[in-house]
Amino acid sequence: MKNEKRKVKKNKFWYVFGSVAVTVGAMFVLPKMIEKGAKFFYENRKTRNGLEDDDWGPEIVKTSEIKKEEK
């Protein structure tokens, strides 16, 4: 009977301890890891991509040029 109570107390202790550890990890560790990972990927995005971000604007084409291409 005593051993069963002792096991139940140990199981409750580890359950509470694990819950607290997961909560602390979710509140403090995980946001820092996400921030560092996002910063790393954002900074390395341009070097791998090789695209210039400045030429994404609209292209102005005169109608006379379009008519010449159609003929």
PDB file of N, CA and C in Angstrom:
ATOM      1  N   MET A   1       0.816  -1.183   0.000  1.00  0.00           N
ATOM      2  CA  MET A   1       0.000   0.000   0.000  1.00  0.00           C
ATOM      3  C   MET A   1       0.866   1.257   0.000  1.00  0.00           C
ATOM      4  N   LYS A   2       1.940   1.229   0.810  1.00  0.00           N
ATOM      5  CA  LYS A   2       2.821   2.393   0.876  1.00  0.00           C
ATOM      6  C   LYS A   2       3.542   2.613  -0.452  1.00  0.00           C
ATOM      7  N   ASN A   3       3.971   1.506  -1.073  1.00  0.00           N
ATOM      8  CA  ASN A   3       4.681   1.628  -2.345  1.00  0.00           C
ATOM      9  C   ASN A   3       3.787   2.200  -3.439  1.00  0.00           C
ATOM     10  N   GLU A   4       2.511   1.852  -3.406  1.00  0.00           N
ATOM     11  CA  GLU A   4       1.578   2.376  -4.397  1.00  0.00           C
ATOM     12  C   GLU A   4       1.387   3.881  -4.214  1.00  0.00           C
ATOM     13  N   LYS A   5       1.252   4.329  -2.991  1.00  0.00           N
ATOM     14  CA  LYS A   5       1.112   5.757  -2.723  1.00  0.00           C
ATOM     15  C   LYS A   5       2.367   6.505  -3.143  1.00  0.00           C
ATOM     16  N   ARG A   6       3.510   5.901  -2.888  1.00  0.00           N
ATOM     17  CA  ARG A   6       4.781   6.516  -3.250  1.00  0.00           C
ATOM     18  C   ARG A   6       4.885   6.651  -4.780  1.00  0.00           C
ATOM     19  N   LYS A   7       4.473   5.609  -5.503  1.00  0.00           N
ATOM     20  CA  LYS A   7       4.499   5.658  -6.970  1.00  0.00           C
ATOM     21  C   LYS A   7       3.556   6.729  -7.501  1.00  0.00           C
ATOM     22  N   VAL A   8       2.388   6.839  -6.876  1.00  0.00           N
ATOM     23  CA  VAL A   8       1.425   7.850  -7.302  1.00  0.00           C
ATOM     24  C   VAL A   8       1.998   9.237  -7.066  1.00  0.00           C
ATOM     25  N   LYS A   9       2.648   9.462  -5.949  1.00  0.00           N
ATOM     26  CA  LYS A   9       3.254  10.760  -5.654  1.00  0.00           C
ATOM     27  C   LYS A   9       4.366  11.075  -6.652  1.00  0.00           C
ATOM     28  N   LYS A  10       5.187  10.057  -6.975  1.00  0.00           N
ATOM     29  CA  LYS A  10       6.263  10.264  -7.942  1.00  0.00           C
ATOM     30  C   LYS A  10       5.695  10.585  -9.314  1.00  0.00           C
ATOM     31  N   ASN A  11       4.653   9.868  -9.701  1.00  0.00           N
ATOM     32  CA  ASN A  11       4.039  10.117 -11.002  1.00  0.00           C
ATOM     33  C   ASN A  11       3.454  11.521 -11.083  1.00  0.00           C
ATOM     34  N   LYS A  12       2.812  11.964 -10.011  1.00  0.00           N
ATOM     35  CA  LYS A  12       2.257  13.321  -9.984  1.00  0.00           C
ATOM     36  C   LYS A  12       3.372  14.354 -10.042  1.00  0.00           C
ATOM     37  N   PHE A  13       4.463  14.095  -9.310  1.00  0.00           N
ATOM     38  CA  PHE A  13       5.585  15.022  -9.316  1.00  0.00           C
ATOM     39  C   PHE A  13       6.144  15.171 -10.727  1.00  0.00           C
ATOM     40  N   TRP A  14       6.399  14.056 -11.404  1.00  0.00           N
ATOM     41  CA  TRP A  14       6.971  14.129 -12.746  1.00  0.00           C
ATOM     42  C   TRP A  14       5.997  14.740 -13.747  1.00  0.00           C
ATOM     43  N   TYR A  15       4.713  14.524 -13.548  1.00  0.00           N
ATOM     44  CA  TYR A  15       3.710  15.133 -14.408  1.00  0.00           C
ATOM     45  C   TYR A  15       3.733  16.656 -14.263  1.00  0.00           C
ATOM     46  N   VAL A  16       3.749  17.129 -13.028  1.00  0.00           N
ATOM     47  CA  VAL A  16       3.788  18.574 -12.773  1.00  0.00           C
ATOM     48  C   VAL A  16       5.115  19.155 -13.249  1.00  0.00           C
ATOM     49  N   PHE A  17       6.208  18.467 -12.964  1.00  0.00           N
ATOM     50  CA  PHE A  17       7.527  18.942 -13.389  1.00  0.00           C
ATOM     51  C   PHE A  17       7.606  19.045 -14.915  1.00  0.00           C
ATOM     52  N   GLY A  18       7.131  18.051 -15.617  1.00  0.00           N
ATOM     53  CA  GLY A  18       7.131  18.063 -17.076  1.00  0.00           C
ATOM     54  C   GLY A  18       6.249  19.159 -17.632  1.00  0.00           C
ATOM     55  N   SER A  19       5.101  19.371 -17.018  1.00  0.00           N
ATOM     56  CA  SER A  19       4.199  20.432 -17.462  1.00  0.00           C
ATOM     57  C   SER A  19       4.834  21.804 -17.302  1.00  0.00           C
ATOM     58  N   VAL A  20       5.499  22.011 -16.176  1.00  0.00           N
ATOM     59  CA  VAL A  20       6.177  23.289 -15.940  1.00  0.00           C
ATOM     60  C   VAL A  20       7.323  23.470 -16.931  1.00  0.00           C
ATOM     61  N   ALA A  21       8.068  22.413 -17.202  1.00  0.00           N
ATOM     62  CA  ALA A  21       9.187  22.498 -18.144  1.00  0.00           C
ATOM     63  C   ALA A  21       8.697  22.834 -19.552  1.00  0.00           C
ATOM     64  N   VAL A  22       7.625  22.219 -19.986  1.00  0.00           N
ATOM     65  CA  VAL A  22       7.075  22.505 -21.320  1.00  0.00           C
ATOM     66  C   VAL A  22       6.546  23.932 -21.384  1.00  0.00           C
ATOM     67  N   THR A  23       5.895  24.382 -20.332  1.00  0.00           N
ATOM     68  CA  THR A  23       5.363  25.748 -20.302  1.00  0.00           C
ATOM     69  C   THR A  23       6.483  26.776 -20.348  1.00  0.00           C
ATOM     70  N   VAL A  24       7.523  26.564 -19.563  1.00  0.00           N
ATOM     71  CA  VAL A  24       8.658  27.489 -19.569  1.00  0.00           C
ATOM     72  C   VAL A  24       9.327  27.482 -20.942  1.00  0.00           C
ATOM     73  N   GLY A  25       9.473  26.323 -21.522  1.00  0.00           N
ATOM     74  CA  GLY A  25      10.065  26.240 -22.859  1.00  0.00           C
ATOM     75  C   GLY A  25       9.234  26.978 -23.889  1.00  0.00           C
ATOM     76  N   ALA A  26       7.928  26.848 -23.803  1.00  0.00           N
ATOM     77  CA  ALA A  26       7.048  27.517 -24.754  1.00  0.00           C
ATOM     78  C   ALA A  26       7.026  29.030 -24.551  1.00  0.00           C
ATOM     79  N   MET A  27       7.220  29.473 -23.322  1.00  0.00           N
ATOM     80  CA  MET A  27       7.135  30.907 -23.039  1.00  0.00           C
ATOM     81  C   MET A  27       8.444  31.647 -23.257  1.00  0.00           C
ATOM     82  N   PHE A  28       9.566  31.022 -22.982  1.00  0.00           N
ATOM     83  CA  PHE A  28      10.833  31.736 -23.012  1.00  0.00           C
ATOM     84  C   PHE A  28      11.789  31.263 -24.107  1.00  0.00           C
ATOM     85  N   VAL A  29      11.934  29.989 -24.265  1.00  0.00           N
ATOM     86  CA  VAL A  29      12.936  29.456 -25.188  1.00  0.00           C
ATOM     87  C   VAL A  29      12.453  29.510 -26.631  1.00  0.00           C
ATOM     88  N   LEU A  30      11.239  29.079 -26.878  1.00  0.00           N
ATOM     89  CA  LEU A  30      10.716  28.986 -28.237  1.00  0.00           C
ATOM     90  C   LEU A  30      10.652  30.331 -28.950  1.00  0.00           C
ATOM     91  N   PRO A  31      10.173  31.424 -28.347  1.00  0.00           N
ATOM     92  CA  PRO A  31      10.169  32.711 -29.055  1.00  0.00           C
ATOM     93  C   PRO A  31      11.572  33.185 -29.444  1.00  0.00           C
ATOM     94  N   LYS A  32      12.556  32.936 -28.596  1.00  0.00           N
ATOM     95  CA  LYS A  32      13.925  33.337 -28.931  1.00  0.00           C
ATOM     96  C   LYS A  32      14.450  32.529 -30.106  1.00  0.00           C
ATOM     97  N   MET A  33      14.147  31.243 -30.125  1.00  0.00           N
ATOM     98  CA  MET A  33      14.588  30.397 -31.230  1.00  0.00           C
ATOM     99  C   MET A  33      13.914  30.806 -32.540  1.00  0.00           C
ATOM    100  N   ILE A  34      12.633  31.136 -32.480  1.00  0.00           N
ATOM    101  CA  ILE A  34      11.914  31.567 -33.678  1.00  0.00           C
ATOM    102  C   ILE A  34      12.487  32.872 -34.199  1.00  0.00           C
ATOM    103  N   GLU A  35      12.778  33.806 -33.302  1.00  0.00           N
ATOM    104  CA  GLU A  35      13.336  35.092 -33.708  1.00  0.00           C
ATOM    105  C   GLU A  35      14.702  34.921 -34.375  1.00  0.00           C
ATOM    106  N   LYS A  36      15.563  34.111 -33.785  1.00  0.00           N
ATOM    107  CA  LYS A  36      16.887  33.881 -34.363  1.00  0.00           C
ATOM    108  C   LYS A  36      16.790  33.163 -35.700  1.00  0.00           C
ATOM    109  N   GLY A  37      15.913  32.192 -35.802  1.00  0.00           N
ATOM    110  CA  GLY A  37      15.743  31.469 -37.056  1.00  0.00           C
ATOM    111  C   GLY A  37      15.196  32.359 -38.156  1.00  0.00           C
ATOM    112  N   ALA A  38      14.216  33.183 -37.837  1.00  0.00           N
ATOM    113  CA  ALA A  38      13.645  34.097 -38.828  1.00  0.00           C
ATOM    114  C   ALA A  38      14.685  35.112 -39.292  1.00  0.00           C
ATOM    115  N   LYS A  39      15.471  35.613 -38.363  1.00  0.00           N
ATOM    116  CA  LYS A  39      16.520  36.569 -38.721  1.00  0.00           C
ATOM    117  C   LYS A  39      17.554  35.911 -39.632  1.00  0.00           C
ATOM    118  N   PHE A  40      17.933  34.681 -39.327  1.00  0.00           N
ATOM    119  CA  PHE A  40      18.909  33.957 -40.137  1.00  0.00           C
ATOM    120  C   PHE A  40      18.395  33.747 -41.555  1.00  0.00           C
ATOM    121  N   PHE A  41      17.163  33.294 -41.689  1.00  0.00           N
ATOM    122  CA  PHE A  41      16.608  33.049 -43.023  1.00  0.00           C
ATOM    123  C   PHE A  41      16.390  34.340 -43.796  1.00  0.00           C
ATOM    124  N   TYR A  42      16.000  35.409 -43.111  1.00  0.00           N
ATOM    125  CA  TYR A  42      15.782  36.681 -43.793  1.00  0.00           C
ATOM    126  C   TYR A  42      17.095  37.249 -44.319  1.00  0.00           C
ATOM    127  N   GLU A  43      18.149  37.167 -43.531  1.00  0.00           N
ATOM    128  CA  GLU A  43      19.431  37.712 -43.960  1.00  0.00           C
ATOM    129  C   GLU A  43      20.054  36.898 -45.094  1.00  0.00           C
ATOM    130  N   ASN A  44      19.844  35.610 -45.128  1.00  0.00           N
ATOM    131  CA  ASN A  44      20.429  34.765 -46.164  1.00  0.00           C
ATOM    132  C   ASN A  44      19.535  34.620 -47.396  1.00  0.00           C
ATOM    133  N   ARG A  45      18.385  35.228 -47.393  1.00  0.00           N
ATOM    134  CA  ARG A  45      17.440  35.114 -48.495  1.00  0.00           C
ATOM    135  C   ARG A  45      17.981  35.737 -49.773  1.00  0.00           C
ATOM    136  N   LYS A  46      18.551  36.906 -49.686  1.00  0.00           N
ATOM    137  CA  LYS A  46      18.998  37.626 -50.875  1.00  0.00           C
ATOM    138  C   LYS A  46      20.227  36.985 -51.505  1.00  0.00           C
ATOM    139  N   THR A  47      21.110  36.438 -50.723  1.00  0.00           N
ATOM    140  CA  THR A  47      22.326  35.867 -51.288  1.00  0.00           C
ATOM    141  C   THR A  47      22.026  34.623 -52.113  1.00  0.00           C
ATOM    142  N   ARG A  48      21.078  33.814 -51.711  1.00  0.00           N
ATOM    143  CA  ARG A  48      20.744  32.606 -52.455  1.00  0.00           C
ATOM    144  C   ARG A  48      19.829  32.899 -53.625  1.00  0.00           C
ATOM    145  N   ASN A  49      18.968  33.879 -53.457  1.00  0.00           N
ATOM    146  CA  ASN A  49      17.948  34.151 -54.459  1.00  0.00           C
ATOM    147  C   ASN A  49      18.563  34.755 -55.730  1.00  0.00           C
ATOM    148  N   GLY A  50      19.428  35.729 -55.590  1.00  0.00           N
ATOM    149  CA  GLY A  50      20.087  36.342 -56.719  1.00  0.00           C
ATOM    150  C   GLY A  50      19.218  37.312 -57.494  1.00  0.00           C
ATOM    151  N   LEU A  51      18.018  37.565 -57.065  1.00  0.00           N
ATOM    152  CA  LEU A  51      17.133  38.499 -57.759  1.00  0.00           C
ATOM    153  C   LEU A  51      17.262  39.889 -57.161  1.00  0.00           C
ATOM    154  N   GLU A  52      17.154  40.868 -58.025  1.00  0.00           N
ATOM    155  CA  GLU A  52      17.157  42.250 -57.551  1.00  0.00           C
ATOM    156  C   GLU A  52      15.727  42.616 -57.180  1.00  0.00           C
ATOM    157  N   ASP A  53      15.552  43.218 -56.036  1.00  0.00           N
ATOM    158  CA  ASP A  53      14.209  43.584 -55.610  1.00  0.00           C
ATOM    159  C   ASP A  53      13.779  44.942 -56.148  1.00  0.00           C
ATOM    160  N   ASP A  54      14.661  45.667 -56.822  1.00  0.00           N
ATOM    161  CA  ASP A  54      14.339  47.012 -57.265  1.00  0.00           C
ATOM    162  C   ASP A  54      13.546  47.038 -58.567  1.00  0.00           C
ATOM    163  N   ASP A  55      13.545  45.991 -59.350  1.00  0.00           N
ATOM    164  CA  ASP A  55      12.906  46.034 -60.665  1.00  0.00           C
ATOM    165  C   ASP A  55      11.532  45.363 -60.693  1.00  0.00           C
ATOM    166  N   TRP A  56      10.823  45.387 -59.583  1.00  0.00           N
ATOM    167  CA  TRP A  56       9.520  44.760 -59.519  1.00  0.00           C
ATOM    168  C   TRP A  56       8.388  45.733 -59.861  1.00  0.00           C
ATOM    169  N   GLY A  57       8.712  46.944 -60.262  1.00  0.00           N
ATOM    170  CA  GLY A  57       7.698  47.934 -60.587  1.00  0.00           C
ATOM    171  C   GLY A  57       7.069  47.677 -61.949  1.00  0.00           C
ATOM    172  N   PRO A  58       6.030  48.433 -62.274  1.00  0.00           N
ATOM    173  CA  PRO A  58       5.368  48.241 -63.567  1.00  0.00           C
ATOM    174  C   PRO A  58       6.261  48.720 -64.721  1.00  0.00           C
ATOM    175  N   GLU A  59       6.097  48.080 -65.847  1.00  0.00           N
ATOM    176  CA  GLU A  59       6.861  48.452 -67.028  1.00  0.00           C
ATOM    177  C   GLU A  59       5.965  49.307 -67.919  1.00  0.00           C
ATOM    178  N   ILE A  60       6.457  50.472 -68.302  1.00  0.00           N
ATOM    179  CA  ILE A  60       5.681  51.383 -69.132  1.00  0.00           C
ATOM    180  C   ILE A  60       6.053  51.122 -70.592  1.00  0.00           C
ATOM    181  N   VAL A  61       5.056  50.723 -71.369  1.00  0.00           N
ATOM    182  CA  VAL A  61       5.259  50.421 -72.783  1.00  0.00           C
ATOM    183  C   VAL A  61       4.358  51.343 -73.589  1.00  0.00           C
ATOM    184  N   LYS A  62       4.930  52.004 -74.577  1.00  0.00           N
ATOM    185  CA  LYS A  62       4.153  52.905 -75.425  1.00  0.00           C
ATOM    186  C   LYS A  62       3.291  52.083 -76.371  1.00  0.00           C
ATOM    187  N   THR A  63       2.113  52.626 -76.716  1.00  0.00           N
ATOM    188  CA  THR A  63       1.209  51.900 -77.585  1.00  0.00           C
ATOM    189  C   THR A  63       1.753  51.776 -78.996  1.00  0.00           C
ATOM    190  N   SER A  64       2.586  52.713 -79.414  1.00  0.00           N
ATOM    191  CA  SER A  64       3.162  52.626 -80.763  1.00  0.00           C
ATOM    192  C   SER A  64       4.092  51.405 -80.867  1.00  0.00           C
ATOM    193  N   GLU A  65       4.787  51.075 -79.811  1.00  0.00           N
ATOM    194  CA  GLU A  65       5.660  49.901 -79.810  1.00  0.00           C
ATOM    195  C   GLU A  65       4.841  48.596 -79.870  1.00  0.00           C
ATOM    196  N   ILE A  66       3.693  48.583 -79.215  1.00  0.00           N
ATOM    197  CA  ILE A  66       2.842  47.395 -79.240  1.00  0.00           C
ATOM    198  C   ILE A  66       2.283  47.176 -80.630  1.00  0.00           C
ATOM    199  N   LYS A  67       1.879  48.266 -81.297  1.00  0.00           N
ATOM    200  CA  LYS A  67       1.304  48.157 -82.650  1.00  0.00           C
ATOM    201  C   LYS A  67       2.362  47.659 -83.636  1.00  0.00           C
ATOM    202  N   LYS A  68       3.622  48.074 -83.435  1.00  0.00           N
ATOM    203  CA  LYS A  68       4.695  47.622 -84.330  1.00  0.00           C
ATOM    204  C   LYS A  68       4.927  46.114 -84.163  1.00  0.00           C
ATOM    205  N   GLU A  69       4.835  45.625 -82.969  1.00  0.00           N
ATOM    206  CA  GLU A  69       5.055  44.215 -82.713  1.00  0.00           C
ATOM    207  C   GLU A  69       3.928  43.353 -83.262  1.00  0.00           C
ATOM    208  N   GLU A  70       2.701  43.877 -83.309  1.00  0.00           N
ATOM    209  CA  GLU A  70       1.561  43.123 -83.795  1.00  0.00           C
ATOM    210  C   GLU A  70       1.619  42.921 -85.303  1.00  0.00           C
ATOM    211  N   LYS A  71       2.235  43.848 -86.027  1.00  0.00           N
ATOM    212  CA  LYS A  71       2.274  43.759 -87.510  1.00  0.00           C
ATOM    213  C   LYS A  71       3.220  42.756 -87.997  1.00  0.00           C
TER     214      LYS A  71
END
